Amino acid sequence: MRILLAEDEFIERKAMRKFIEENFPAIEIVAEAENGRKAIELAEKTSPDVIFMDIRMPGINGLEAIEKINMGNPAIKFILVSAYDSFDYAKEAMRFGIKDYILKPGKKEEIVKAILRVQKEIEVEKIQQLERIQALGLRHERLITELMHAPLQESTLIMQKKLFPKMLSGCFLVVKHGSKLMVEGGLQRLGQAAATFQFITRQVEDIVVVCLLASTILQRSDVLQVARSLQQKIGDTVYIGIGSPTTVLAELPRSYEEAYEVCMQLGTDRKRQYGFLSLKKTGQKGEAILARIEAIIERGQQEEAIQYFQQYQDKLTLSDKEELYLRLKNGLVTRNIAPPSISFSSLKTNQDWHAFLHLCCSKMKGFYQSKSFIEQARNFMHTHFQEAITLENVAASVNLSASYFSNVFKQEFGMNFIEYLTMIRMQKAKGLIEENTYSLKEISFMVGYKDPNYFSRVFKKHYQESPKQFQQAILKK
């Protein structure tokens, strides 16, 4: 926590600083102000979490300074200090949500209690902010997942209107060999160009899918410039496929398909780092057709895969088909998915191939759905672990049956739901005990246990010592 001291009496100010530093070593005094004007300047420069504000100071008084500081940064908390026990001052201060009012000379217990109260309030606000960010992240992930696959549902349009009401156009980028963190950082550093659009991302294996959502009508030249700048910021190891921009939400899945296909082509050709899908539709031979079918299968789009195979099967040699068969099976195996038990020699007719492609698509689609659902469930558990959540609650949050969710969950994490939830709660409890801010009873409630005795038994089973023993061992260090 960062504190600014605003006090015109030099000795009083230094005494307060010494007291805080001796009793709260984790707290940083970022600045001292001898009057209200200086307090306003330093608050803007240092952005403290808390300001100890003397009411009576020369020039701009404490309440006037609070009003100006609050306009620029309403998140800052204030603890008023005054030699005057005036109800009018306290009443005026309440306009800014100030609850702590210390009379000079401040008693040590009052100062400690005031700091602990505001510290706890800041921690609670940070947790609530983190929960809001995590919840928004889940909604964004759900939206981009739905925008990647046609046909779009009515609920997708409603979600887009709620999350991005100013959207007028959009398109997809697919980045190969880049991490989600690198791509998001690169997009955020684009400067003025980034002001015209928002974006949501999703990591899938070694690619990052980006959906640009613009408040203007995107032109191909605009998106090309974004891709060029992004590639320069990330480096020459990435390939960026660009999908056509559109003003129609229902056409975004097609934009994703284009971006994915050209990204795979760029990675194979290694002639350029970014670009749109070639406008030439004729003359597609062997490798290009195989790459296209492979890309469609990886997205789990059954009807499109079969339709594309039908369209170009006459251009595929027996060797091409064998290569396609091996690629599809290897694509499943590398993801630890059991491939269809169909031999290449048994694929004699178009119907045989359609059945094989259908099975490959189903398996790939199930794989990505499971990954997505499990990640959403994991985030839900980390956000709501302090609540009385059950396997059924979490399964319902990702629209899966409890029995199916239980099986997939254990396969993914190597432990069942209760074991994983307990692990989250115990890790959080351990961290809270190490902070030494709350009582063990408070910690029990904070991590989801209403019975402190039961919490103690679970903690001992997990760490081989009781919460009390663990706390005492820390205090001895």
Short mmCIF file of C-alpha atoms in Angstrom, two decimals, residues 147 152 156-157 160-161 167-172 211-214 216-218 244-256:
data_model
loop_
_atom_site.label_atom_id
_atom_site.label_comp_id
_atom_site.label_asym_id
_atom_site.label_seq_id
_atom_site.Cartn_x
_atom_site.Cartn_y
_atom_site.Cartn_z
CA LEU A 147 -17.69 -15.80 -33.96
CA LEU A 152 -24.00 -17.65 -35.66
CA THR A 156 -24.07 -14.22 -30.28
CA LEU A 157 -25.52 -11.02 -31.75
CA GLN A 160 -21.76 -8.62 -29.25
CA LYS A 161 -24.19 -5.71 -28.81
CA MET A 167 -18.87 -2.07 -33.37
CA LEU A 168 -19.46 -1.21 -37.05
CA SER A 169 -17.12 -3.72 -38.68
CA GLY A 170 -14.68 -6.49 -37.86
CA CYS A 171 -12.31 -9.12 -39.13
CA PHE A 172 -10.02 -11.93 -37.96
CA CYS A 211 -10.91 -10.69 -33.66
CA LEU A 212 -10.71 -6.96 -34.44
CA LEU A 213 -13.93 -5.08 -33.61
CA ALA A 214 -13.87 -1.56 -35.02
CA THR A 216 -15.30 2.54 -38.00
CA ILE A 217 -15.61 0.74 -41.35
CA LEU A 218 -12.40 -1.26 -41.71
CA SER A 244 -11.60 -10.02 -45.11
CA PRO A 245 -13.13 -7.18 -43.07
CA THR A 246 -16.92 -7.12 -42.97
CA THR A 247 -19.78 -5.02 -41.62
CA VAL A 248 -22.04 -8.08 -41.27
CA LEU A 249 -21.55 -10.09 -38.08
CA ALA A 250 -22.70 -13.32 -39.75
CA GLU A 251 -19.76 -13.09 -42.19
CA LEU A 252 -17.09 -13.08 -39.47
CA PRO A 253 -16.74 -16.90 -39.41
CA ARG A 254 -15.74 -16.72 -43.07
CA SER A 255 -13.18 -14.05 -42.20
CA TYR A 256 -11.73 -16.44 -39.64
#
